[in-house]
Short mmCIF file of C-alpha atoms in Angstrom, two decimals:
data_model
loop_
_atom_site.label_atom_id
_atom_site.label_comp_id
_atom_site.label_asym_id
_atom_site.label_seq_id
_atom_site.Cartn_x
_atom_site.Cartn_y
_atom_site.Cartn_z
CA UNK A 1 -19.83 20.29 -19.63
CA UNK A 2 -18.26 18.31 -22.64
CA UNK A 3 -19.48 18.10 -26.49
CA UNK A 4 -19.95 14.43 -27.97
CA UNK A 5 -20.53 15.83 -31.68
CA UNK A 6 -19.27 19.04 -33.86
CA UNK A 7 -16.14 19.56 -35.43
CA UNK A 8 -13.66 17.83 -32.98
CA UNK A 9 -10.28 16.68 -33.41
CA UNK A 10 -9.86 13.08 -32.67
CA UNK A 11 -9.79 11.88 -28.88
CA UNK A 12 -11.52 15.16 -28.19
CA UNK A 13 -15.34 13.76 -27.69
CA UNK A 14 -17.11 13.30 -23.88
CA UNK A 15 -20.15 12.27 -22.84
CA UNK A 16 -22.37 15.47 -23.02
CA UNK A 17 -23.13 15.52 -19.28
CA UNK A 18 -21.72 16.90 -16.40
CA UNK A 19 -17.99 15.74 -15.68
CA UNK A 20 -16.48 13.53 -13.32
CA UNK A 21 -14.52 16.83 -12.26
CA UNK A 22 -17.78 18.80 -11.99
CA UNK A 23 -19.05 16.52 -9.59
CA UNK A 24 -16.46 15.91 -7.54
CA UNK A 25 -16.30 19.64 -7.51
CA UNK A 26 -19.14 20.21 -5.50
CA UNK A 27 -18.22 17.97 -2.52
CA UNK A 28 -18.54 19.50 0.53
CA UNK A 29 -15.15 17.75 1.81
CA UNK A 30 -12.89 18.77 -1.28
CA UNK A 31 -10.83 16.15 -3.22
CA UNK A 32 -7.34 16.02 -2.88
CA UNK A 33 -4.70 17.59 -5.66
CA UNK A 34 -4.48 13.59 -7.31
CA UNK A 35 -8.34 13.40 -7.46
CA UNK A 36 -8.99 16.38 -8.74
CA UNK A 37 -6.93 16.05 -11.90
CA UNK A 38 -7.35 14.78 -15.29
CA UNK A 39 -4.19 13.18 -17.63
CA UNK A 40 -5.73 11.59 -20.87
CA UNK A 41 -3.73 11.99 -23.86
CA UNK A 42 -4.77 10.42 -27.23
CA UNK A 43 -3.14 7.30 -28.01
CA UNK A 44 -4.38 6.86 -31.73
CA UNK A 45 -7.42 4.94 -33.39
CA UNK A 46 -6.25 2.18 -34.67
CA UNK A 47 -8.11 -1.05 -34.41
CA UNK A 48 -6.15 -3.83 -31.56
CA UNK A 49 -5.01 -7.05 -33.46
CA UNK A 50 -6.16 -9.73 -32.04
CA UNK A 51 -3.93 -12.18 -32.33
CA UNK A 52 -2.65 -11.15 -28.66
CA UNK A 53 -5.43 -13.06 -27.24
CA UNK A 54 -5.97 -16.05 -29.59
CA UNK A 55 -2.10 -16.69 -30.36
CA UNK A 56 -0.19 -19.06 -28.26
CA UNK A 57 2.99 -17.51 -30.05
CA UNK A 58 2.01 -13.82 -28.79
CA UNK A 59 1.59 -15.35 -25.31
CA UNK A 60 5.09 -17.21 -25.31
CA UNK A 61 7.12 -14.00 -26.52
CA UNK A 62 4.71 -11.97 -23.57
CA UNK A 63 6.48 -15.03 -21.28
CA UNK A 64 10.54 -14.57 -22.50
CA UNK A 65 10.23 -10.73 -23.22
CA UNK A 66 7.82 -8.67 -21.13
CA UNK A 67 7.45 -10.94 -17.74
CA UNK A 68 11.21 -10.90 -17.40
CA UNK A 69 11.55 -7.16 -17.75
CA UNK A 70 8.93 -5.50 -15.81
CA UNK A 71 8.09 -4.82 -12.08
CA UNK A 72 4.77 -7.05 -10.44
CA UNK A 73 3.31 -7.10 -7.06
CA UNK A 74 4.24 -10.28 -5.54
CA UNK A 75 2.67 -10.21 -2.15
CA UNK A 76 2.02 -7.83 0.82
CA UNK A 77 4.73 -6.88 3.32
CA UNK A 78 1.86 -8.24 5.80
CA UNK A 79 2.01 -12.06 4.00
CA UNK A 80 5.96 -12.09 5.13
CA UNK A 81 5.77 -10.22 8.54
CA UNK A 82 8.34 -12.51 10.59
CA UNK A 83 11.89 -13.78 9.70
CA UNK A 84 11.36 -17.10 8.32
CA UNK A 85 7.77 -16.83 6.89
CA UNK A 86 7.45 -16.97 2.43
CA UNK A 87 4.62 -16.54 0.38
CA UNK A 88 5.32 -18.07 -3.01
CA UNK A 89 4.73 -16.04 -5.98
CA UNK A 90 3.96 -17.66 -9.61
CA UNK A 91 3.68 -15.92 -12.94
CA UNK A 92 3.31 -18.09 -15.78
CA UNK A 93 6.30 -20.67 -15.87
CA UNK A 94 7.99 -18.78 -13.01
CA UNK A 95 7.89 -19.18 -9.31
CA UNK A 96 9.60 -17.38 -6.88
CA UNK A 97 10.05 -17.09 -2.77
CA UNK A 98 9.35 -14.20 -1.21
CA UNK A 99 10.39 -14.50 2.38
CA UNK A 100 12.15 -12.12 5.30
CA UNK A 101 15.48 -13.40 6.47
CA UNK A 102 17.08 -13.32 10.01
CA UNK A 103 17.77 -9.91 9.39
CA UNK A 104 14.39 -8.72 8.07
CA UNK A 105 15.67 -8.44 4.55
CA UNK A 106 12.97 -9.54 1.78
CA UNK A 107 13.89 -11.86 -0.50
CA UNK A 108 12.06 -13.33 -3.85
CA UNK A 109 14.59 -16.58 -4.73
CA UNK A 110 13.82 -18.30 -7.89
CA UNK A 111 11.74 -21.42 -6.81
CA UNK A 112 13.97 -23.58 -8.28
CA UNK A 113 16.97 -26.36 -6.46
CA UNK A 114 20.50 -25.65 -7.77
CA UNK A 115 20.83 -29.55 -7.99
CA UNK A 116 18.53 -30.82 -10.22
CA UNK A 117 15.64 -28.67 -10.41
CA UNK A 118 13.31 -29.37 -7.71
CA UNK A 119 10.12 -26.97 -6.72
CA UNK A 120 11.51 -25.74 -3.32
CA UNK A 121 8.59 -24.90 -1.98
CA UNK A 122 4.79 -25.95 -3.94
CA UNK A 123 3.35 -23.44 -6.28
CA UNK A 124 0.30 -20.97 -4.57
CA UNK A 125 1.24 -21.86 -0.78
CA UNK A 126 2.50 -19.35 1.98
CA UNK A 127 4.23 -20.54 5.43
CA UNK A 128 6.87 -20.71 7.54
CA UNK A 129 10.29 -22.38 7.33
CA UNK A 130 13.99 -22.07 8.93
CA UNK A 131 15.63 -22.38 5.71
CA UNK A 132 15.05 -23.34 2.07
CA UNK A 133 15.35 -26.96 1.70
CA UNK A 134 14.31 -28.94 -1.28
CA UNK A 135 12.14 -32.00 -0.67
CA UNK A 136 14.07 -34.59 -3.14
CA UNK A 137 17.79 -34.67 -1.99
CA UNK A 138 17.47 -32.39 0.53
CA UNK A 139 19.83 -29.33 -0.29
CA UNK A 140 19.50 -26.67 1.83
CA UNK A 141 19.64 -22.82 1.45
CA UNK A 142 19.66 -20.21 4.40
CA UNK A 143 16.71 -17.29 3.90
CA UNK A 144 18.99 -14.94 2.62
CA UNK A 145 19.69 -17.47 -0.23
CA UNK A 146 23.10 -18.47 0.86
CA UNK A 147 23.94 -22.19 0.43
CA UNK A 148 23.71 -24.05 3.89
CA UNK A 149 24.36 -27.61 2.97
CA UNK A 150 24.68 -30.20 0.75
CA UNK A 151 24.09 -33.67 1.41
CA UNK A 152 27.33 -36.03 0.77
CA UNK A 153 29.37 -32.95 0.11
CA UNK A 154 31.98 -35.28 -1.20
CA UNK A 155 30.70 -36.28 -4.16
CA UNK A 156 30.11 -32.30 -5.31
CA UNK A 157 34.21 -31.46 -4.70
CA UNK A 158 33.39 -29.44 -8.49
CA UNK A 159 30.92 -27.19 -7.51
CA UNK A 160 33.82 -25.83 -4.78
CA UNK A 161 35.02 -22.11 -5.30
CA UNK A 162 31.42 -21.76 -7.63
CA UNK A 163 28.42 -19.64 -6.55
CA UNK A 164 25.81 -21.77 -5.43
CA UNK A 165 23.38 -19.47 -3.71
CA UNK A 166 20.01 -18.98 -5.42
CA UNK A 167 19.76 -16.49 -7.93
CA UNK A 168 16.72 -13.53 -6.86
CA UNK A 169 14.83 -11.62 -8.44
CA UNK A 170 15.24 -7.93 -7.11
CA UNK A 171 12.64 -6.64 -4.46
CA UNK A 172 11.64 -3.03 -3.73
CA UNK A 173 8.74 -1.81 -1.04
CA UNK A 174 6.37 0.46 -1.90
CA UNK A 175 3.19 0.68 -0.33
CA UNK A 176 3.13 -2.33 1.80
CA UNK A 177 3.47 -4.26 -0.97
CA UNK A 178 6.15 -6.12 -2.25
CA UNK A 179 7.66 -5.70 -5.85
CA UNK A 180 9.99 -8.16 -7.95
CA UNK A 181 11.37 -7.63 -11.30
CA UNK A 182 13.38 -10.29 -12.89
CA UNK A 183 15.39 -8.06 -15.12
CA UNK A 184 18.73 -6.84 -12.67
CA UNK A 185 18.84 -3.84 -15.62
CA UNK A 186 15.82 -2.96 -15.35
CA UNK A 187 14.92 0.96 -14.05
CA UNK A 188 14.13 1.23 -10.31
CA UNK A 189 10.26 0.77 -9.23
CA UNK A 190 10.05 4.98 -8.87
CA UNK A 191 11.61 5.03 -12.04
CA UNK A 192 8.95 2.73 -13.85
CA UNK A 193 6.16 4.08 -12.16
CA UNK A 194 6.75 7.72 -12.77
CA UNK A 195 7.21 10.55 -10.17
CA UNK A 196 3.15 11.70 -10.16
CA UNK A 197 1.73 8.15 -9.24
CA UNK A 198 4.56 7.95 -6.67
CA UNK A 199 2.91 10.86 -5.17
CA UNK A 200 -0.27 9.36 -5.78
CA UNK A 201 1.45 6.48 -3.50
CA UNK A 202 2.35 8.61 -0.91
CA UNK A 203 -0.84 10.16 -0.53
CA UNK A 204 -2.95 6.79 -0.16
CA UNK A 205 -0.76 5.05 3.20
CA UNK A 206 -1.82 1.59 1.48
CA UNK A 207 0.73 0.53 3.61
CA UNK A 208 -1.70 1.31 6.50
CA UNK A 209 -4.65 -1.25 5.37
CA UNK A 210 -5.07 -4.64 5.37
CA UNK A 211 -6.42 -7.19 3.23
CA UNK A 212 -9.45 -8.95 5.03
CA UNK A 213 -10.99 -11.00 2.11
CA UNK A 214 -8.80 -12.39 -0.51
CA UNK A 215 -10.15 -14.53 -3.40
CA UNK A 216 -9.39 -16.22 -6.70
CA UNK A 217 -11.00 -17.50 -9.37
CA UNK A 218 -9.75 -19.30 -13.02
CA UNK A 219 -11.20 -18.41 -16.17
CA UNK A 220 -11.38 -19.67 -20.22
CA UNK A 221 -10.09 -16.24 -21.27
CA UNK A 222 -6.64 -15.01 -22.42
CA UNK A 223 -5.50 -12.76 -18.79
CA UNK A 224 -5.16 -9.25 -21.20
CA UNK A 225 -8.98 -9.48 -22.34
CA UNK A 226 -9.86 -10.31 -18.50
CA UNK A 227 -7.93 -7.39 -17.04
CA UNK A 228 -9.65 -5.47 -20.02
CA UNK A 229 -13.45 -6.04 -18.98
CA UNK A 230 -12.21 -4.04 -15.76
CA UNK A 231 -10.65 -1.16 -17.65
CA UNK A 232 -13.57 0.88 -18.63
CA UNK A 233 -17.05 2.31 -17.55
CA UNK A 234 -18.68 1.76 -21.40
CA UNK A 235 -20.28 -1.89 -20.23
CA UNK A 236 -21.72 -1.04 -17.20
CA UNK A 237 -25.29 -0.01 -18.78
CA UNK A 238 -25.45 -3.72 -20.34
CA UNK A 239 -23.68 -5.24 -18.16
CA UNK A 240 -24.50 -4.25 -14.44
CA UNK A 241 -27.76 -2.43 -15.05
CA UNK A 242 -28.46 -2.47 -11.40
CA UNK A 243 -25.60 -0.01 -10.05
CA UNK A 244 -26.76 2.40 -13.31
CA UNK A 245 -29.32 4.66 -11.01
CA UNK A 246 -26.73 5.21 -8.32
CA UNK A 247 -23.47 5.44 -11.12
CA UNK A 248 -21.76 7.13 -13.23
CA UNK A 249 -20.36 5.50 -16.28
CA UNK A 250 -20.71 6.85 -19.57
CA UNK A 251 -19.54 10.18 -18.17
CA UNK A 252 -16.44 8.26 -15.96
CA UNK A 253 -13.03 10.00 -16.42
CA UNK A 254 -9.87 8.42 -17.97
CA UNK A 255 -6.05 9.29 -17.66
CA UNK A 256 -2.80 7.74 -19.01
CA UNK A 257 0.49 8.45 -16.85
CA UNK A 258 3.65 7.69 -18.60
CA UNK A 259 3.78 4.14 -19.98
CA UNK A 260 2.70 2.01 -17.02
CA UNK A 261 -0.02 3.45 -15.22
CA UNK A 262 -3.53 4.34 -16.08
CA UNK A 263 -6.87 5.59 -13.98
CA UNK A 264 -10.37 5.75 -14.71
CA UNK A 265 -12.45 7.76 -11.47
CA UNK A 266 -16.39 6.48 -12.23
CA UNK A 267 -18.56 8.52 -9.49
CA UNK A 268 -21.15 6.79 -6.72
CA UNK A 269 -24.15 8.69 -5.73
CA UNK A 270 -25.05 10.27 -9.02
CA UNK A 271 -27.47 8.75 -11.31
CA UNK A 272 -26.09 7.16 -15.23
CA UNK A 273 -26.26 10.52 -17.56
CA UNK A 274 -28.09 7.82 -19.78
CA UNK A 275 -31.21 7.74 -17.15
CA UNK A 276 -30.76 10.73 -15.64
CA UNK A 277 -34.38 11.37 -16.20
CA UNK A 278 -35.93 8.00 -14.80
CA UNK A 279 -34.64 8.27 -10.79
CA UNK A 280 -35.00 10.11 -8.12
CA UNK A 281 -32.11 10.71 -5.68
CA UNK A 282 -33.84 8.56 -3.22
CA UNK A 283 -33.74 6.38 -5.90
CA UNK A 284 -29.89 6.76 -5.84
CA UNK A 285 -29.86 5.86 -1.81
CA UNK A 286 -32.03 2.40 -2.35
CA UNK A 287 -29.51 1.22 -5.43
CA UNK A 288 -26.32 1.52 -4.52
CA UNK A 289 -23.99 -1.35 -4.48
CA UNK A 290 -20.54 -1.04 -1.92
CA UNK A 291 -17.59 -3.59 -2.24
CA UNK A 292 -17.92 -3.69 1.87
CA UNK A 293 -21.51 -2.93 2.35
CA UNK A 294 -20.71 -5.00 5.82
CA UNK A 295 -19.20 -2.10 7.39
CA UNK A 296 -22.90 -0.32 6.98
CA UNK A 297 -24.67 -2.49 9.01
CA UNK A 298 -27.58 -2.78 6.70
CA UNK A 299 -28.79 0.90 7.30
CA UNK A 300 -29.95 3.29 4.79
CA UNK A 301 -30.12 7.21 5.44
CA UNK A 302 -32.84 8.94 4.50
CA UNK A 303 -33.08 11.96 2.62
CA UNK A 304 -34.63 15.49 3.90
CA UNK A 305 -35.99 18.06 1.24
CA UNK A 306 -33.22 19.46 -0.94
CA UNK A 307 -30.68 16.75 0.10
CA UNK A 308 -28.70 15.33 -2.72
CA UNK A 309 -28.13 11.67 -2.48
CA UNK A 310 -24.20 12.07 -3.01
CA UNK A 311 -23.47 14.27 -0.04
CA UNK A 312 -25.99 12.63 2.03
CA UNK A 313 -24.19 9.06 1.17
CA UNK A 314 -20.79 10.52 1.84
CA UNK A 315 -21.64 12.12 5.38
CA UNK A 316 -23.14 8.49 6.41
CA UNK A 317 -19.98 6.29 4.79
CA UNK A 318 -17.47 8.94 6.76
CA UNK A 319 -19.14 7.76 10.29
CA UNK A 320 -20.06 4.03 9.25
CA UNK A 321 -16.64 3.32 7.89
CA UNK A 322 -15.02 4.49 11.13
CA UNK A 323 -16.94 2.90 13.31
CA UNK A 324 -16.57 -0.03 11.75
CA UNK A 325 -12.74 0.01 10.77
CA UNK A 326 -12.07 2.32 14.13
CA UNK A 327 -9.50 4.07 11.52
CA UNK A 328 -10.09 8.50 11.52
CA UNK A 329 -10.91 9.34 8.28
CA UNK A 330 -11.50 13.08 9.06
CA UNK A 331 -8.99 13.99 6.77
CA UNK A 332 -10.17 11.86 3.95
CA UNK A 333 -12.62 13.40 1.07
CA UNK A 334 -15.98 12.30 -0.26
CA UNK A 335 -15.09 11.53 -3.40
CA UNK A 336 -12.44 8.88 -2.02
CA UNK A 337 -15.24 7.58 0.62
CA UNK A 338 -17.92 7.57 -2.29
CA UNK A 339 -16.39 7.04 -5.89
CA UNK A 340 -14.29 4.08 -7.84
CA UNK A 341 -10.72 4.74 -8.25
CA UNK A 342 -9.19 2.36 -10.74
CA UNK A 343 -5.43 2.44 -11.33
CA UNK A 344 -4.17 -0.40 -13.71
CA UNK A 345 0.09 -0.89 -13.22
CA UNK A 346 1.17 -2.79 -15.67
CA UNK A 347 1.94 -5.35 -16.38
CA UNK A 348 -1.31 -6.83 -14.09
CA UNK A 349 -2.49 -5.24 -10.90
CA UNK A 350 -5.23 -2.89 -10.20
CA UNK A 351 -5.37 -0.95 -7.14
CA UNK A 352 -8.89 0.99 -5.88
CA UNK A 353 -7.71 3.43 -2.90
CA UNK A 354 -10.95 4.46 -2.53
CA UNK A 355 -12.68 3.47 0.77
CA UNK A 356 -15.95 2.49 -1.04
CA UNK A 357 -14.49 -0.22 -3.04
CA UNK A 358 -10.88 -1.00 -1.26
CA UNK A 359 -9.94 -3.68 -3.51
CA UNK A 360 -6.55 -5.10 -5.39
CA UNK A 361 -6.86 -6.77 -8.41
CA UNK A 362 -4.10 -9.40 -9.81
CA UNK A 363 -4.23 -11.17 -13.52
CA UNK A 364 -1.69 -13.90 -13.92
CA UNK A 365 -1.66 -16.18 -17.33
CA UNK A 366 -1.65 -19.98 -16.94
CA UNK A 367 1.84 -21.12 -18.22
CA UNK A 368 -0.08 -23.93 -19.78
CA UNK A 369 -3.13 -22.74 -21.55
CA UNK A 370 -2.88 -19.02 -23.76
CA UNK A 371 -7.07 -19.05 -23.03
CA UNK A 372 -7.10 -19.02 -19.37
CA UNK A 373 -6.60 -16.75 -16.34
CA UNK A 374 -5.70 -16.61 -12.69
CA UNK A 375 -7.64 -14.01 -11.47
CA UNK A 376 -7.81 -12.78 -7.85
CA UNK A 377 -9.49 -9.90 -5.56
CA UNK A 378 -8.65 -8.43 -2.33
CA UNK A 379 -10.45 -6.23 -0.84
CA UNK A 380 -8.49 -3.80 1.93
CA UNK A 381 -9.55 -1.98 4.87
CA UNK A 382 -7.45 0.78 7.14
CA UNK A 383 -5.53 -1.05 10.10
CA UNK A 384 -7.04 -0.01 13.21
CA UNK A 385 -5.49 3.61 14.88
CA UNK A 386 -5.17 2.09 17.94
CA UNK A 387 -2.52 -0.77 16.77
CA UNK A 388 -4.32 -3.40 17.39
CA UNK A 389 -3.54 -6.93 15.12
CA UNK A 390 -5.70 -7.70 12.40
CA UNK A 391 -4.96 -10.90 10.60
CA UNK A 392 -4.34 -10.76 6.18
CA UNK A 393 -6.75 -12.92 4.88
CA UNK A 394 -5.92 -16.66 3.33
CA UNK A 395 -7.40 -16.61 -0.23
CA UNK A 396 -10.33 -18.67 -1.27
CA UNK A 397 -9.74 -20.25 -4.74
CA UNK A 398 -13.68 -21.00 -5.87
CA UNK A 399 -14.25 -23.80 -8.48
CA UNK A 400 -15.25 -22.73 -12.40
CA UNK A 401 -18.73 -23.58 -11.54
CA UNK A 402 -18.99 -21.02 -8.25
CA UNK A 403 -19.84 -17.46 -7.79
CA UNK A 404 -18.03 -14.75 -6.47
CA UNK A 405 -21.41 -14.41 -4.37
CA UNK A 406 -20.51 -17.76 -2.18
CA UNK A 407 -16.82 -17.06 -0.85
CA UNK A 408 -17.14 -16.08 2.89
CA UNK A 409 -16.95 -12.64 3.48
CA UNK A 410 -18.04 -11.59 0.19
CA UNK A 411 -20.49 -8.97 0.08
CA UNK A 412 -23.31 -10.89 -2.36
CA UNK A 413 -24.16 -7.64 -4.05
CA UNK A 414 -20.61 -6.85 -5.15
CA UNK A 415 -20.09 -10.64 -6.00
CA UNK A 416 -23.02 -10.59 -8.51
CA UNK A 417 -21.30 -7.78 -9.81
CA UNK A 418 -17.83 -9.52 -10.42
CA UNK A 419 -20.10 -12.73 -11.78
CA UNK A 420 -21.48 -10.78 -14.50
CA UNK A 421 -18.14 -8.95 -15.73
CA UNK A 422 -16.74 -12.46 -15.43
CA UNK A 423 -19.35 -14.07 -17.52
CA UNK A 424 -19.08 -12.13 -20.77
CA UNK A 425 -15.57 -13.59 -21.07
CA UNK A 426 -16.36 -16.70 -22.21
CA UNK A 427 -18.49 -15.00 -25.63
CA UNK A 428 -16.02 -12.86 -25.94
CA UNK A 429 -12.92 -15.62 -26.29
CA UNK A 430 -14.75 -17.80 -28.60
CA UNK A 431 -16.12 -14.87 -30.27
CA UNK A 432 -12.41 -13.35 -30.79
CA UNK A 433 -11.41 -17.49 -32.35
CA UNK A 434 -14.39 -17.09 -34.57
CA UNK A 435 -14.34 -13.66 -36.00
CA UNK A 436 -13.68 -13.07 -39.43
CA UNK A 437 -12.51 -9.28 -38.47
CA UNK A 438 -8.51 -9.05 -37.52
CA UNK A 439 -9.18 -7.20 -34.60
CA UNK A 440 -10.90 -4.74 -32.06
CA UNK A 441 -12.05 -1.12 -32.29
CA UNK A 442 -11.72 1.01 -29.43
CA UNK A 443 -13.73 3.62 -28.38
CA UNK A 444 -10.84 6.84 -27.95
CA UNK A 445 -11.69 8.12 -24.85
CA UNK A 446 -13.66 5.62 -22.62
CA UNK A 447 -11.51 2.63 -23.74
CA UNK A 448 -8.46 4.57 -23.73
CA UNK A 449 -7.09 2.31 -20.98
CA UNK A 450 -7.43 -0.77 -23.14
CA UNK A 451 -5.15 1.39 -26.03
CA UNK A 452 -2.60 2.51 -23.35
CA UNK A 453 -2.09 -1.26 -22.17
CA UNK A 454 -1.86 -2.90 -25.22
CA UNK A 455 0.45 -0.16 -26.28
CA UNK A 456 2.88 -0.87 -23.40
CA UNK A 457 2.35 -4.91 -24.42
CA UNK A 458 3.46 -4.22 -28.28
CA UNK A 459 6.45 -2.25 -26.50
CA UNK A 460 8.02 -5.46 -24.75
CA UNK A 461 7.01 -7.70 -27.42
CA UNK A 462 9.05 -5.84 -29.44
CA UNK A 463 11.97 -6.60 -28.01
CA UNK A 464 14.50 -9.26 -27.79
CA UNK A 465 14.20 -12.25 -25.25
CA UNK A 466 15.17 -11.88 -21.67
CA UNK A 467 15.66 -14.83 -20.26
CA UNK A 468 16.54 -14.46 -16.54
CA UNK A 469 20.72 -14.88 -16.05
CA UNK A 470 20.21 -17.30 -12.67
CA UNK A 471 24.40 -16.46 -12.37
CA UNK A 472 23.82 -12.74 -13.03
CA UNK A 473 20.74 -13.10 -10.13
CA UNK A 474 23.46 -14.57 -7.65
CA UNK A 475 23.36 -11.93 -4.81
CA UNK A 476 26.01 -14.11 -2.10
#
């Protein structure tokens, strides 16, 4: 176990419980090599200005210096998975089209006519089409960006011998997903990532899920403090003091790989260390919360003398979840079936390969407001073994007023749950405005995440504009 007092060097303190590693230990199906490592590294103690979330100057230079340099998950490989169909992808002030062409290439054009600026396609929508062709004068672009037509050709005899196909942003694959980075300088998506979460990657076949419930939701918060009420296990006492007798939290791990990935691994089926003496483990079986509680059927197990609650939760989620996904997960462990894996890639995804809680998380600024977010949730399940189709979700965008609780599909435990991180953004915006304090202190271990992140920020901030080159984005 770890020490939380004595003479310790800073960064050093834990929660003086059992670890997440000592838990996951005693599994009866072990963890894999990924799981069963740790990677924190002490990142300082400084307090977090916070001008980054009240400043509408901080968010401009994120918009024209760390946007345009850094790789984002656009869509799924599943939105796009026929020659002609696009999903449009919008970050702040950009917008971009990711489609397949004739040849099965993938594409992300800038959403943007050559001619005088039209919207190609409208922001947030996903189809099919033949060929780009923009709704005012009607200029026309194949799906591999190559200029098809131009109306009364005559009257553009200057733009002959130029390039006028539309510029892209470049696109690599990894995971099913699809990846864009504006920057055509940029290091390659392995590159950014780093070579151990690429084998973290590997080892997780996200490419073999789907998503099955997809939904989004605005909010009066600057998109850095709303990604960072999802980055640590500190809040969930206060915050979600339901899960507490079937969670760990205070005793949750943390890691830091390279500059754009980070993990926290917060165990299911163990009681909080913080009321460790107030539950039973049957009281762990009656309070615990899934993400896809559907695929359980409404069934409980029950425990037999000298059971513990973890194991006994694990043996039942191995046979529920493939029954209900028909997917083998023989070969998967109980701490993936059982425990919340949280990897943030910057600049603003989350992904949970865990089968518990198989979710994707996605922050996006509003170009227009510095104060609100564009936040969405997907939650994933493994495509069936036998081949069969299964159909990627449309996402539900649910009003200011609505909970998470009333999309369709949601699981209404898991949606209070989302509701009530959610809701402390609003205090903490206006209480960020109002404070007379500069900025935020950070715990050094269980808010590491938040350092790590905000580190990587001041990096890109830091350096000069990068406005995309549309000519240097020409690719025909």
């Amino acid at each position: 176990m770890n020490v939380e007092t004595g003479m310790l060097q800073p960064g050093e303190a834990r929660c003086p419980a059992e670890t997440t590693q000592e838990i996951i230990a005693r599994d009866k199906v072990a963890a894999p090599g990924w799981a069963a490592s740790e990677s924190y590294a002490y990142l300082g103690s400084e307090d977090v200005s916070k001008d980054r979330y009240v400043d509408p100057a901080f968010a401009e230079a994120e918009f024209t210096r760390m946007w345009t340099r850094t790789w984002q998950m656009a869509c799924r490989e599943d939105h796009i998975p026929e020659a002609g169909d696009y999903y449009v992808y919008d970050i702040g002030p950009y917008s971009f089209i990711v489609t397949r062409d004739d040849e099965g290439a993938i594409h992300a054009h800038f959403n943007a006519c050559l001619h005088r600026g039209t919207k190609l396609k409208p922001s947030a929508t996903a189809g099919f089409a033949a060929n780009l062709k923009c709704p005012f004068h009607g200029w026309t672009w194949n799906l591999d960006g190559s200029l098809k037509e131009i109306p009364e050709k005559w009257d553009f005899a200057h733009t002959a011998g130029k390039k006028m196909c539309l510029p892209e942003a470049r696109v690599e694959l990894l995971g099913g997903f699809v990846w864009l980075n504006m920057d055509p300088e940029a290091p390659g998506l392995a590159d950014y990532l780093g070579p151990e979460i690429m084998a973290h990657m590997e080892a997780w076949k996200l490419e073999d899920r789907y998503i099955y419930l997809h939904v989004q939701k605005s909010y009066p918060a600057n998109w850095k403090l709303t990604m960072e009420a999802f980055m640590e296990a500190y809040h969930v006492g206060d915050t979600h003091p339901q899960v507490a007798p079937a969670n760990g939290d205070v005793n949750s791990q943390y890691d830091v790989y390279g500059e754009h990935v980070n993990r926290f691994i917060s165990t299911l089926g163990v009681v909080s260390p913080k009321l460790r003496d107030r539950y039973s483990e049957k009281d762990i079986i009656d309070n615990f919360t899934l993400g896809d509680s559907s695929s359980l059927g409404g069934s409980r197990p029950e425990l037999k003398e000298g059971e513990r609650a973890r194991q006994v939760m694990a043996d039942m989620f191995r046979a529920m979840f493939e029954n209900a996904t028909k997917a083998d997960l023989s070969g998967i462990s109980d701490t993936e079936l059982l425990d919340t894996y949280s990897y943030t890639f910057f600049p603003n995804l989350f992904l949970f390969p865990g089968i518990s809680l198989p979710m994707i998380y996605r922050f996006r600024p509003d170009a227009k407001d510095h104060r609100r977010t564009i936040y969405e949730v997907m939650f994933m399940r493994p495509k069936p073994r036998d081949g069969s189709y299964v159909e990627t979700a449309e996402v539900q965008v649910l009003e200011d007023h609505q909970s998470f609780a009333e999309a369709e599909g949601m699981d209404p435990g898991f949606g209070v749950i989302l509701d009530q991180d959610t809701d402390n953004l609003y205090a903490q915006q206006e209480g960020l405005e109002a404070s007379a304090k500069p900025g935020l202190t950070l715990g050094d271990y269980q808010e590491i995440r938040i350092r790590h992140f905000e580190l990587a920020i001041d990096k890109y901030v830091a350096m000069p504009p990068k406005l995309p080159d549309w000519q240097a984005l020409q690719n025909r």
